[in-house]
Amino acid sequence: MKIKLLIATICISNILCSQTNPLYIPPLMYGPIYNLEMMNGSVQYFQGPATSTMGFNGNVLGPTLVMNAGELVQLNVLNSLGEETTVHWHGLHVAGEDDGGPWSAFGPNETYNPSFTVEDKASTYWYHPHLHYLTQKQVTLGLAGMIIVKDAEEAAINLPRTYGVDDIPLIMQSKPFNGSFISYIVGPGNGTGTGPINNDAVFMMNGIIDAEQSVPRQVVRFRLLNGAHQRVFNVGLSDNATFYQIGSDGGLLAAPVPLTRVRLAPGERAEILVNFSNYPEGSQLFLKSYASELPSSIWGSSNGGGNAANYNPNPLNGANFNILKLNIINPTLSPVVTIPSTCANVIPLPENSANVTRIKYFTSSPTGPVIGTSPAEAGPPFNFNFINDYVQLGDTEIWELHNTMQQYHPFHIHDIQFYILSRNGNLPPLNERGRKDVVSIAPNEVVRFIAKFDNFGEGVPYMYHCHILPHEDKGMMGQFIVKKNVYVNKNFNGAENGSLTNPYNTLFEAVNNSPGGSTINFISNGIHNEAPPTIVIDKQAIIKLINGQIIIK
Ligand code: C2O
Ligand code: CU
Ligand code: CU
């Protein structure tokens, strides 16, 4: 791997450092078969001992996987780490067993071989480990890579797409160092580990400290990914020039949104276009994170860690710091010089298409923040043996998320992309009106989003969680199963389940609300102890009762 590091002095704050290093551009990897090896590595970040790292096919990060919508892909991931891991394809709509969540752990020298058809829209996704208790460790040590999905709709737009030249991947991370070691915490509570992680004072762009990149005098596309374990970045240009956001997490926006700042929480992505046509050749500017403008209670602001230990001092908190130096060079041979007027055909799901509303509360508990179902009780931390939610295959759901804590939390859900309906009752800003899989929620804010759960049912559970990785590791996470099956409370007596949603109280409701081909299971209510019979619904059919079982023919 050709990461060159020329650091002669330890730059605690890169504001003070004038020395720069070329940006590392991860190599592209094309499919349909992707061979990845997770390995231990080492990088000379500072003078003195080298730093132990982890990477895919190299010392840190991983190749950028290029996938085409509609293509069947196969990923072969070999674990050479010497410890268990998983790999999750963040944002992609795949079956639970291919999703790489905590259930899909594989051990040293084992391989994980998920295969799926790419069903998502053109956008920037990413992959990273997701082993319960070890996600922060493995990601912070370096395991993260970008996925670029391409499709015909995106290809039809006049956009920069020469990778590394006018289409530039930018993975933003801040790393906590304890001497030459990158710190991490492991396990429940604060567990064990190698030191505090709130002193993430070293910013890296694509694994490079104080990185610089040449950009041609034309429209340049940056694919921004916040791959940090907890820090929020508030990206803007050092001359406050306007740029255009064209994509959110899971697809292009309807039209470019002019901005001078784009705020990204851990896990979030944004594609932006910057028009450098009018900058003189040889001029320089910076991409910066304007953390001084972040509201307090957001991680990265001057006072954003809630009551997190050792939050301050950290020179990045509340500071405006450089994240990438840009050197303007002459244009390429056929440059893109205009910002498109429209992007994609974005069709949000209408609010009235939802048949279920699910309410969650972010609350604090003795073990750390949790996601629960009531404002009063701190819902238990993540438990493998408890399925928090059952979603019916084919349903469109509204999720209503209440943050009762004094800290922002970026909520992420697997399996689906969602559309934000409202923030405290108001429409979201224009750059949040496309497909999303992470949403940041402020203290006392209520966010409602809508999503359709189609294609994949049963099998390995999916996760939802806070994408602040130490929160996730401490159990600010739940799991859900998308059921092909429908459950009916046989002998419902009016008191057991007040809800008319799944599990349904009557067969009539179950049939009415289930897609054809569903199976109906009867749950004993405790008075009757018979085994649940199974029936398959065909909505065109007649329902008959035969020998105590209900058969729909
Ligand atoms: Cu980016 Cu559940 O993960
Ligand atoms: Cu994910
Ligand atoms: Cu959180």
Coordinates of C-alpha atoms and ligand atoms in Angstrom, one line a residue:
M1 CA 0.0 0.0 0.0
K2 CA 1.4 3.3 -1.0
I3 CA 0.6 5.5 2.0
K4 CA 3.4 7.9 2.4
L5 CA 3.7 9.7 5.7
L6 CA 6.2 12.4 6.1
I7 CA 5.3 13.7 9.6
A8 CA 8.4 14.9 11.3
T9 CA 6.6 16.5 14.2
I10 CA 3.5 15.5 16.1
C11 CA 0.7 17.8 14.9
I12 CA -1.7 18.0 17.8
S13 CA -3.6 20.6 15.9
N14 CA -3.2 20.7 12.2
I15 CA -3.9 24.4 12.4
L16 CA -0.4 24.8 13.6
C17 CA 1.2 22.6 11.0
S18 CA 2.2 23.9 7.6
Q19 CA 3.5 20.5 6.4
T20 CA 1.1 18.6 4.1
N21 CA 1.0 15.1 2.7
P22 CA -0.6 13.9 -0.5
L23 CA -4.1 12.7 -0.1
Y24 CA -4.4 8.9 -0.4
I25 CA -6.9 7.8 -3.0
P26 CA -8.1 4.3 -2.2
P27 CA -7.8 2.0 -5.3
L28 CA -11.0 1.1 -7.1
M29 CA -12.2 -2.5 -7.1
Y30 CA -14.7 -3.6 -9.7
G31 CA -17.0 -6.6 -9.4
P32 CA -19.0 -8.7 -9.7
I33 CA -16.5 -10.6 -7.4
Y34 CA -14.7 -8.6 -4.7
N35 CA -11.9 -10.3 -2.8
L36 CA -11.1 -8.6 0.5
E37 CA -8.7 -9.5 3.2
M38 CA -8.9 -7.9 6.6
M39 CA -5.4 -7.6 8.0
N40 CA -3.4 -6.1 10.7
G41 CA -1.0 -3.4 9.6
S42 CA 1.2 -0.6 10.8
V43 CA 1.6 3.0 9.7
Q44 CA 4.3 5.5 10.6
Y45 CA 2.1 8.4 11.6
F46 CA 4.6 10.1 13.9
Q47 CA 8.3 9.9 14.8
G48 CA 9.0 7.0 17.0
P49 CA 7.2 3.7 17.1
A50 CA 4.8 2.9 14.2
T51 CA 1.1 2.6 15.0
S52 CA -0.7 -0.7 14.8
T53 CA -3.7 -0.5 12.4
M54 CA -6.2 -2.7 10.6
G55 CA -7.2 -2.5 7.0
F56 CA -8.8 -4.2 4.0
N57 CA -6.1 -5.4 1.6
G58 CA -3.7 -3.0 3.2
N59 CA -2.6 -1.1 6.3
V60 CA -5.7 1.1 6.7
L61 CA -9.1 1.7 5.0
G62 CA -9.9 -0.5 2.0
P63 CA -10.5 -0.3 -1.8
T64 CA -13.4 1.6 -3.1
L65 CA -15.9 -1.0 -4.3
V66 CA -17.7 0.0 -7.5
M67 CA -21.1 -1.7 -7.9
N68 CA -23.7 -1.4 -10.7
A69 CA -27.4 -1.3 -9.8
G70 CA -29.0 -4.5 -10.8
E71 CA -25.8 -6.5 -10.8
L72 CA -25.4 -9.7 -8.8
V73 CA -22.3 -9.3 -6.7
Q74 CA -20.2 -11.7 -4.5
L75 CA -18.0 -10.6 -1.7
N76 CA -15.3 -12.9 -0.4
V77 CA -13.9 -11.5 2.9
L78 CA -11.0 -13.3 4.5
N79 CA -10.4 -12.6 8.2
S80 CA -6.7 -12.4 8.8
L81 CA -7.1 -10.2 11.9
G82 CA -6.5 -12.8 14.5
E83 CA -9.9 -11.9 16.1
E84 CA -13.6 -12.1 15.3
T85 CA -15.1 -9.5 13.1
T86 CA -18.0 -8.8 10.7
V87 CA -18.4 -6.6 7.6
H88 CA -21.5 -4.6 7.1
W89 CA -22.5 -2.9 3.8
H90 CA -23.8 0.3 5.2
G91 CA -26.8 1.6 3.4
L92 CA -27.3 -1.3 1.0
H93 CA -30.7 -3.0 0.8
V94 CA -29.7 -6.7 1.3
A95 CA -31.0 -9.8 3.1
G96 CA -30.2 -10.1 6.8
E97 CA -27.7 -12.9 6.2
D98 CA -25.8 -10.7 3.7
D99 CA -25.9 -7.5 5.7
G100 CA -22.9 -8.3 7.9
G101 CA -24.4 -7.1 11.2
P102 CA -23.4 -8.5 14.6
W103 CA -25.0 -11.8 13.9
S104 CA -22.6 -12.5 11.0
A105 CA -19.4 -12.8 13.0
F106 CA -16.6 -14.8 11.5
G107 CA -13.5 -15.9 13.2
P108 CA -9.7 -15.8 12.4
N109 CA -8.9 -17.4 9.0
E110 CA -12.6 -17.8 8.2
T111 CA -14.3 -16.1 5.2
Y112 CA -17.6 -14.4 4.9
N113 CA -19.2 -14.8 1.4
P114 CA -22.3 -12.7 1.1
S115 CA -23.9 -12.3 -2.3
F116 CA -26.7 -10.0 -3.4
T117 CA -28.2 -8.1 -6.2
V118 CA -27.5 -4.4 -5.9
E119 CA -30.9 -2.9 -5.5
D120 CA -29.9 0.6 -4.4
K121 CA -29.7 3.9 -6.3
A122 CA -26.4 5.5 -7.4
S123 CA -24.8 7.0 -4.3
T124 CA -21.9 6.7 -1.9
Y125 CA -22.2 3.9 0.6
W126 CA -19.5 2.3 2.8
Y127 CA -18.4 -0.9 4.5
H128 CA -17.1 -1.4 8.0
P129 CA -17.0 -4.0 10.8
H130 CA -20.0 -4.4 13.1
L131 CA -19.0 -6.9 15.8
H132 CA -20.9 -6.1 19.0
Y133 CA -18.5 -4.4 21.5
L134 CA -15.8 -4.2 18.9
T135 CA -17.1 -1.9 16.2
Q136 CA -15.4 1.2 17.6
K137 CA -12.1 -0.6 17.9
Q138 CA -12.0 -2.1 14.5
V139 CA -13.3 0.9 12.7
T140 CA -11.0 3.3 14.5
L141 CA -8.0 1.1 13.9
G142 CA -8.7 1.5 10.2
L143 CA -11.3 -0.9 8.9
A144 CA -13.6 1.2 6.6
G145 CA -14.0 1.6 2.9
M146 CA -16.3 3.3 0.4
I147 CA -18.8 1.8 -2.0
I148 CA -19.8 3.7 -5.1
V149 CA -23.1 2.5 -6.6
K150 CA -23.7 3.5 -10.2
D151 CA -27.0 3.5 -12.1
A152 CA -28.5 4.7 -15.4
E153 CA -30.2 7.7 -13.9
E154 CA -26.9 9.0 -12.5
A155 CA -25.0 8.2 -15.7
A156 CA -27.4 10.4 -17.7
I157 CA -26.5 13.5 -15.8
N158 CA -23.4 15.6 -16.7
L159 CA -21.5 15.0 -13.5
P160 CA -17.8 14.6 -12.8
R161 CA -16.9 11.0 -12.5
T162 CA -13.2 10.6 -13.1
Y163 CA -12.2 9.0 -9.8
G164 CA -9.4 10.7 -8.0
V165 CA -9.3 13.6 -10.5
D166 CA -12.7 15.3 -10.4
D167 CA -14.6 12.7 -8.4
I168 CA -12.8 12.5 -5.1
P169 CA -13.6 10.1 -2.2
L170 CA -13.2 11.8 1.2
I171 CA -13.3 9.6 4.3
M172 CA -13.2 11.9 7.3
Q173 CA -12.1 10.5 10.7
S174 CA -10.6 11.8 13.9
K175 CA -8.4 9.4 15.8
P176 CA -7.6 9.2 19.5
F177 CA -3.9 8.5 20.1
N178 CA -2.4 7.2 23.3
G179 CA 1.3 7.6 22.5
S180 CA 1.7 5.8 19.2
F181 CA -1.4 3.6 19.8
I182 CA -4.8 4.3 18.6
S183 CA -7.1 4.0 21.6
Y184 CA -10.3 2.0 21.7
I185 CA -12.7 0.7 24.3
V186 CA -14.2 -2.8 24.3
G187 CA -17.1 -4.4 25.9
P188 CA -20.1 -3.3 28.0
G189 CA -19.9 0.0 29.8
N190 CA -16.5 1.4 29.2
G191 CA -15.1 -2.1 29.3
T192 CA -11.4 -2.6 28.6
G193 CA -9.3 -1.2 25.9
T194 CA -6.3 0.8 25.3
G195 CA -7.3 4.2 26.6
P196 CA -9.7 7.1 26.3
I197 CA -11.3 7.7 22.9
N198 CA -12.7 11.1 23.6
N199 CA -9.2 12.7 22.9
D200 CA -9.6 12.1 19.2
A201 CA -7.4 15.1 18.4
V202 CA -5.8 13.8 15.1
F203 CA -7.9 14.5 12.0
M204 CA -7.3 12.2 9.0
M205 CA -8.6 12.5 5.5
N206 CA -8.5 9.1 3.9
G207 CA -6.0 8.0 6.6
I208 CA -3.7 11.0 5.9
I209 CA -2.9 13.7 8.4
D210 CA -2.7 17.2 6.9
A211 CA -3.7 16.0 3.5
E212 CA -3.6 18.0 0.3
Q213 CA -5.1 17.3 -3.1
S214 CA -4.9 18.9 -6.5
V215 CA -8.2 19.9 -8.0
P216 CA -8.7 21.1 -11.6
R217 CA -10.3 24.5 -12.5
Q218 CA -13.8 23.0 -13.2
V219 CA -16.6 21.4 -11.4
V220 CA -15.3 18.8 -8.9
R221 CA -17.4 16.2 -7.1
F222 CA -16.5 15.3 -3.5
R223 CA -18.0 12.2 -1.9
L224 CA -17.9 13.0 1.8
L225 CA -18.2 10.2 4.3
N226 CA -18.1 10.7 8.0
G227 CA -16.3 7.6 9.2
A228 CA -15.4 8.9 12.6
H229 CA -16.4 7.0 15.7
Q230 CA -18.3 9.9 17.2
R231 CA -17.3 13.4 15.9
V232 CA -19.6 15.5 13.7
F233 CA -18.0 17.5 10.9
N234 CA -19.4 20.8 9.5
V235 CA -17.8 21.0 6.1
G236 CA -17.3 24.2 4.2
L237 CA -14.7 26.0 2.0
S238 CA -12.2 28.3 3.6
D239 CA -13.4 31.2 1.5
N240 CA -17.1 30.4 2.4
A241 CA -17.8 29.8 -1.3
T242 CA -21.2 28.2 -2.2
F243 CA -21.1 24.5 -3.2
Y244 CA -23.9 22.3 -4.2
Q245 CA -25.1 19.1 -2.5
I246 CA -26.3 16.6 -5.1
G247 CA -26.7 13.5 -3.0
S248 CA -27.6 12.3 0.4
D249 CA -26.9 8.9 2.0
G250 CA -28.9 6.7 -0.4
G251 CA -29.2 8.6 -3.7
L252 CA -29.2 11.8 -5.6
L253 CA -31.3 14.7 -4.5
A254 CA -34.1 16.0 -6.8
A255 CA -31.9 19.1 -7.5
P256 CA -28.6 20.5 -6.4
V257 CA -28.9 22.3 -3.1
P258 CA -26.7 25.4 -2.7
L259 CA -24.9 25.5 0.7
T260 CA -21.9 26.9 2.4
R261 CA -21.8 24.2 5.1
V262 CA -22.8 20.6 5.1
R263 CA -23.0 18.9 8.5
L264 CA -22.3 15.2 8.6
A265 CA -22.7 12.9 11.7
P266 CA -20.9 9.6 11.9
G267 CA -22.2 7.3 9.1
E268 CA -23.6 10.0 7.0
R269 CA -22.6 10.8 3.4
A270 CA -23.0 13.7 1.1
E271 CA -21.9 14.2 -2.5
I272 CA -21.1 17.9 -3.2
L273 CA -20.1 19.7 -6.3
V274 CA -17.7 22.7 -6.1
N275 CA -17.1 24.9 -9.2
F276 CA -13.4 25.8 -9.2
S277 CA -13.6 27.4 -12.7
N278 CA -13.0 30.9 -11.4
Y279 CA -10.0 30.1 -9.1
P280 CA -6.7 31.0 -10.6
E281 CA -4.3 28.2 -11.4
G282 CA -1.9 27.8 -8.5
S283 CA -4.3 29.2 -5.9
Q284 CA -5.0 27.3 -2.7
L285 CA -7.8 27.0 -0.3
F286 CA -9.0 24.5 2.3
L287 CA -11.9 22.3 3.0
K288 CA -12.5 22.9 6.7
S289 CA -14.7 21.7 9.5
Y290 CA -16.4 24.7 11.1
A291 CA -16.9 23.1 14.4
S292 CA -17.2 26.5 16.1
E293 CA -20.6 26.8 14.4
L294 CA -21.9 23.5 15.8
P295 CA -24.7 23.7 18.4
S296 CA -23.5 22.7 21.8
S297 CA -24.6 19.2 22.7
I298 CA -23.4 17.9 19.3
W299 CA -20.3 15.8 19.4
G300 CA -17.5 18.0 18.1
S301 CA -18.8 21.3 19.5
S302 CA -17.1 23.0 22.3
N303 CA -19.3 21.2 24.8
G304 CA -20.9 18.3 22.9
G305 CA -20.2 15.1 24.8
G306 CA -23.2 15.3 27.2
N307 CA -21.4 14.4 30.4
A308 CA -18.8 12.3 28.7
A309 CA -15.6 12.0 30.7
N310 CA -12.5 13.7 29.2
Y311 CA -14.5 15.4 26.5
N312 CA -12.3 18.5 26.9
P313 CA -9.7 19.5 26.4
N314 CA -9.6 18.4 22.7
P315 CA -8.2 20.9 20.2
L316 CA -10.8 19.9 17.6
N317 CA -13.8 20.6 19.8
G318 CA -15.5 23.8 18.8
A319 CA -12.6 24.7 16.5
N320 CA -12.5 25.5 12.8
F321 CA -9.8 23.2 11.5
N322 CA -8.5 22.3 8.0
I323 CA -9.5 18.9 6.7
L324 CA -8.1 19.1 3.2
K325 CA -5.8 21.5 1.4
L326 CA -6.8 22.1 -2.2
N327 CA -4.3 23.2 -4.9
I328 CA -6.0 24.5 -8.0
I329 CA -4.5 23.2 -11.2
N330 CA -5.4 23.5 -14.9
P331 CA -8.6 21.9 -16.2
T332 CA -8.7 18.4 -17.6
L333 CA -9.4 17.8 -21.3
S334 CA -13.2 17.6 -21.1
P335 CA -14.1 19.2 -17.9
V336 CA -17.6 19.6 -16.4
V337 CA -18.1 23.3 -16.0
T338 CA -21.7 23.7 -15.0
I339 CA -23.8 22.5 -12.1
P340 CA -26.8 20.5 -13.3
S341 CA -30.2 22.1 -12.8
T342 CA -31.8 18.8 -11.7
C343 CA -30.6 15.5 -10.5
A344 CA -32.8 12.5 -9.8
N345 CA -36.5 11.7 -9.8
V346 CA -37.0 11.6 -6.0
I347 CA -40.4 10.2 -5.1
P348 CA -40.8 10.2 -1.3
L349 CA -43.3 7.8 0.2
P350 CA -46.5 9.7 1.0
E351 CA -47.2 9.9 4.8
N352 CA -50.6 8.3 4.3
S353 CA -49.2 5.2 2.7
A354 CA -47.9 4.1 6.2
N355 CA -49.8 1.4 8.0
V356 CA -47.8 1.3 11.2
T357 CA -46.2 4.0 13.4
R358 CA -43.4 2.9 15.7
I359 CA -42.2 5.1 18.5
K360 CA -38.7 5.1 20.0
Y361 CA -37.1 7.1 22.7
F362 CA -33.4 7.8 23.3
T363 CA -32.8 7.7 27.0
S364 CA -29.9 7.3 29.4
S365 CA -29.4 4.2 31.4
P366 CA -26.7 3.1 33.9
T367 CA -24.8 1.4 31.1
G368 CA -25.0 4.3 28.7
P369 CA -27.5 5.7 26.3
V370 CA -30.2 3.3 25.0
I371 CA -33.1 3.2 22.5
G372 CA -36.3 2.2 24.2
T373 CA -40.0 2.3 23.7
S374 CA -41.0 4.6 26.5
P375 CA -39.8 8.0 27.7
A376 CA -39.8 7.0 31.3
E377 CA -38.0 3.6 31.2
A378 CA -34.5 3.3 30.0
G379 CA -35.0 0.5 27.4
P380 CA -32.5 -2.3 28.0
P381 CA -29.2 -2.2 26.1
F382 CA -28.9 -4.4 23.1
N383 CA -29.5 -8.0 23.8
F384 CA -28.9 -10.7 21.2
N385 CA -31.7 -12.8 22.7
F386 CA -34.4 -10.2 22.4
I387 CA -35.9 -9.1 19.1
N388 CA -37.0 -5.6 19.7
D389 CA -39.3 -5.2 16.7
Y390 CA -41.2 -7.3 14.2
V391 CA -41.9 -5.5 10.9
Q392 CA -44.3 -7.0 8.5
L393 CA -42.9 -7.6 5.0
G394 CA -44.5 -5.2 2.6
D395 CA -45.5 -2.7 5.2
T396 CA -44.7 1.0 5.0
E397 CA -43.9 2.3 8.5
I398 CA -43.4 5.7 10.1
W399 CA -40.7 5.7 12.8
E400 CA -41.0 8.5 15.3
L401 CA -37.8 9.1 17.2
H402 CA -37.8 11.1 20.4
N403 CA -34.4 12.2 21.8
T404 CA -35.0 12.8 25.5
M405 CA -31.2 13.2 26.2
Q406 CA -29.1 16.3 26.3
Q407 CA -26.9 15.1 23.4
Y408 CA -27.4 14.6 19.7
H409 CA -27.5 11.0 18.5
P410 CA -27.2 9.9 14.8
F411 CA -29.8 7.1 14.3
H412 CA -29.1 4.5 11.6
I413 CA -31.2 1.7 10.5
H414 CA -30.2 -1.3 8.3
D415 CA -32.2 -2.9 5.4
I416 CA -33.9 0.2 4.2
Q417 CA -33.5 3.8 3.0
F418 CA -36.0 6.3 4.5
Y419 CA -37.4 9.7 3.8
I420 CA -37.5 12.2 6.7
L421 CA -41.1 13.4 7.1
S422 CA -40.5 16.0 9.8
R423 CA -38.2 17.5 12.4
N424 CA -40.3 18.8 15.3
G425 CA -43.3 19.0 13.0
N426 CA -41.4 20.9 10.3
L427 CA -40.3 19.8 6.9
P428 CA -36.6 18.8 6.8
P429 CA -34.1 21.1 5.0
L430 CA -33.8 20.6 1.2
N431 CA -30.6 18.5 1.5
E432 CA -32.4 16.0 3.8
R433 CA -35.3 15.4 1.4
G434 CA -33.6 12.5 -0.4
R435 CA -33.0 8.9 0.6
K436 CA -31.3 8.6 4.0
D437 CA -30.1 5.9 6.3
V438 CA -28.7 8.1 9.1
V439 CA -30.5 11.0 10.8
S440 CA -29.1 13.2 13.5
I441 CA -31.6 14.0 16.3
A442 CA -31.1 17.0 18.6
P443 CA -32.0 17.0 22.3
N444 CA -35.7 17.3 22.7
E445 CA -36.3 16.8 19.0
V446 CA -38.8 14.5 17.4
V447 CA -37.9 13.1 14.0
R448 CA -40.4 11.2 11.9
F449 CA -39.3 9.2 8.9
I450 CA -41.1 6.8 6.5
A451 CA -39.8 3.6 4.9
K452 CA -41.1 0.6 3.1
F453 CA -39.8 -2.8 4.1
D454 CA -39.9 -4.8 1.0
N455 CA -38.0 -7.8 -0.6
F456 CA -36.3 -9.4 2.4
G457 CA -38.0 -11.2 5.2
E458 CA -37.2 -13.5 8.1
G459 CA -33.6 -14.8 8.4
V460 CA -30.9 -12.9 10.3
P461 CA -32.2 -9.8 12.2
Y462 CA -31.3 -6.3 11.1
M463 CA -30.0 -3.6 13.5
Y464 CA -30.9 0.0 14.2
H465 CA -28.6 2.0 16.4
C466 CA -26.8 5.2 17.2
H467 CA -23.9 5.6 14.9
I468 CA -21.7 7.1 17.6
L469 CA -19.7 3.9 17.8
P470 CA -19.1 3.8 21.5
H471 CA -22.8 4.3 22.0
E472 CA -23.6 1.4 19.7
D473 CA -21.0 -0.8 21.4
K474 CA -22.6 0.0 24.8
G475 CA -25.9 -1.2 23.5
M476 CA -27.7 1.9 22.0
M477 CA -28.9 -0.6 19.5
G478 CA -32.0 -2.7 18.8
Q479 CA -32.8 -5.4 16.3
F480 CA -35.7 -6.2 14.1
I481 CA -37.0 -9.0 12.0
V482 CA -39.0 -8.4 8.8
K483 CA -41.6 -11.1 8.9
K484 CA -43.1 -12.9 6.0
N485 CA -45.3 -14.5 8.6
V486 CA -48.3 -12.9 10.3
Y487 CA -49.1 -13.6 13.9
V488 CA -52.6 -13.8 15.2
N489 CA -53.6 -13.9 18.9
K490 CA -55.9 -16.9 19.0
N491 CA -58.6 -16.5 21.6
F492 CA -57.9 -12.9 22.0
N493 CA -59.8 -11.7 25.1
G494 CA -59.5 -8.0 24.6
A495 CA -56.9 -7.3 27.1
E496 CA -53.7 -9.0 26.0
N497 CA -52.9 -6.8 23.0
G498 CA -54.4 -3.4 22.8
S499 CA -52.9 -2.8 19.4
L500 CA -54.6 -3.6 16.2
T501 CA -51.2 -3.8 14.4
N502 CA -49.2 -6.9 14.1
P503 CA -49.6 -9.2 15.9
Y504 CA -53.2 -8.9 14.7
N505 CA -56.1 -9.6 16.9
T506 CA -58.3 -11.3 14.4
L507 CA -57.7 -13.4 11.4
F508 CA -59.7 -10.9 9.4
E509 CA -57.2 -8.2 10.2
A510 CA -54.3 -10.4 9.5
V511 CA -55.6 -11.4 6.1
N512 CA -56.5 -7.8 5.2
N513 CA -53.1 -6.5 6.1
S514 CA -50.9 -9.2 4.7
P515 CA -49.4 -9.5 1.3
G516 CA -50.3 -12.6 -0.7
G517 CA -48.2 -15.6 0.1
S518 CA -47.9 -14.7 3.8
T519 CA -48.0 -17.3 6.5
I520 CA -50.3 -16.8 9.5
N521 CA -49.1 -18.2 12.8
F522 CA -51.4 -18.5 15.8
I523 CA -49.8 -17.5 19.1
S524 CA -51.2 -19.2 22.1
N525 CA -52.4 -16.7 24.7
G526 CA -51.2 -18.8 27.6
I527 CA -54.6 -20.2 28.4
H528 CA -54.5 -22.5 25.5
N529 CA -51.3 -24.2 25.0
E530 CA -51.6 -25.8 21.6
A531 CA -48.8 -25.5 19.0
P532 CA -49.4 -22.8 16.6
P533 CA -50.6 -24.1 13.3
T534 CA -49.4 -22.4 10.1
I535 CA -51.4 -21.3 7.2
V536 CA -50.6 -19.5 4.0
I537 CA -52.7 -16.6 2.8
D538 CA -53.9 -16.3 -0.7
K539 CA -56.2 -13.3 -0.7
Q540 CA -58.3 -14.6 -3.5
A541 CA -59.1 -17.7 -1.5
I542 CA -61.8 -19.0 0.8
I543 CA -61.0 -19.5 4.5
K544 CA -62.0 -22.9 5.9
L545 CA -61.7 -24.4 9.3
I546 CA -60.6 -28.0 9.2
N547 CA -59.9 -30.0 12.4
G548 CA -59.1 -26.9 14.5
Q549 CA -56.7 -25.4 12.0
I550 CA -57.6 -22.6 9.7
I551 CA -56.6 -23.2 6.1
I552 CA -56.9 -20.6 3.5
K553 CA -57.3 -22.1 0.1
Ligands
C2O1 CU1 -22.7 1.9 9.6 CU2 -25.1 -0.6 11.6 O1 -23.8 0.6 10.6
CU2 CU -25.8 0.1 8.3
CU3 CU -25.6 8.1 20.6

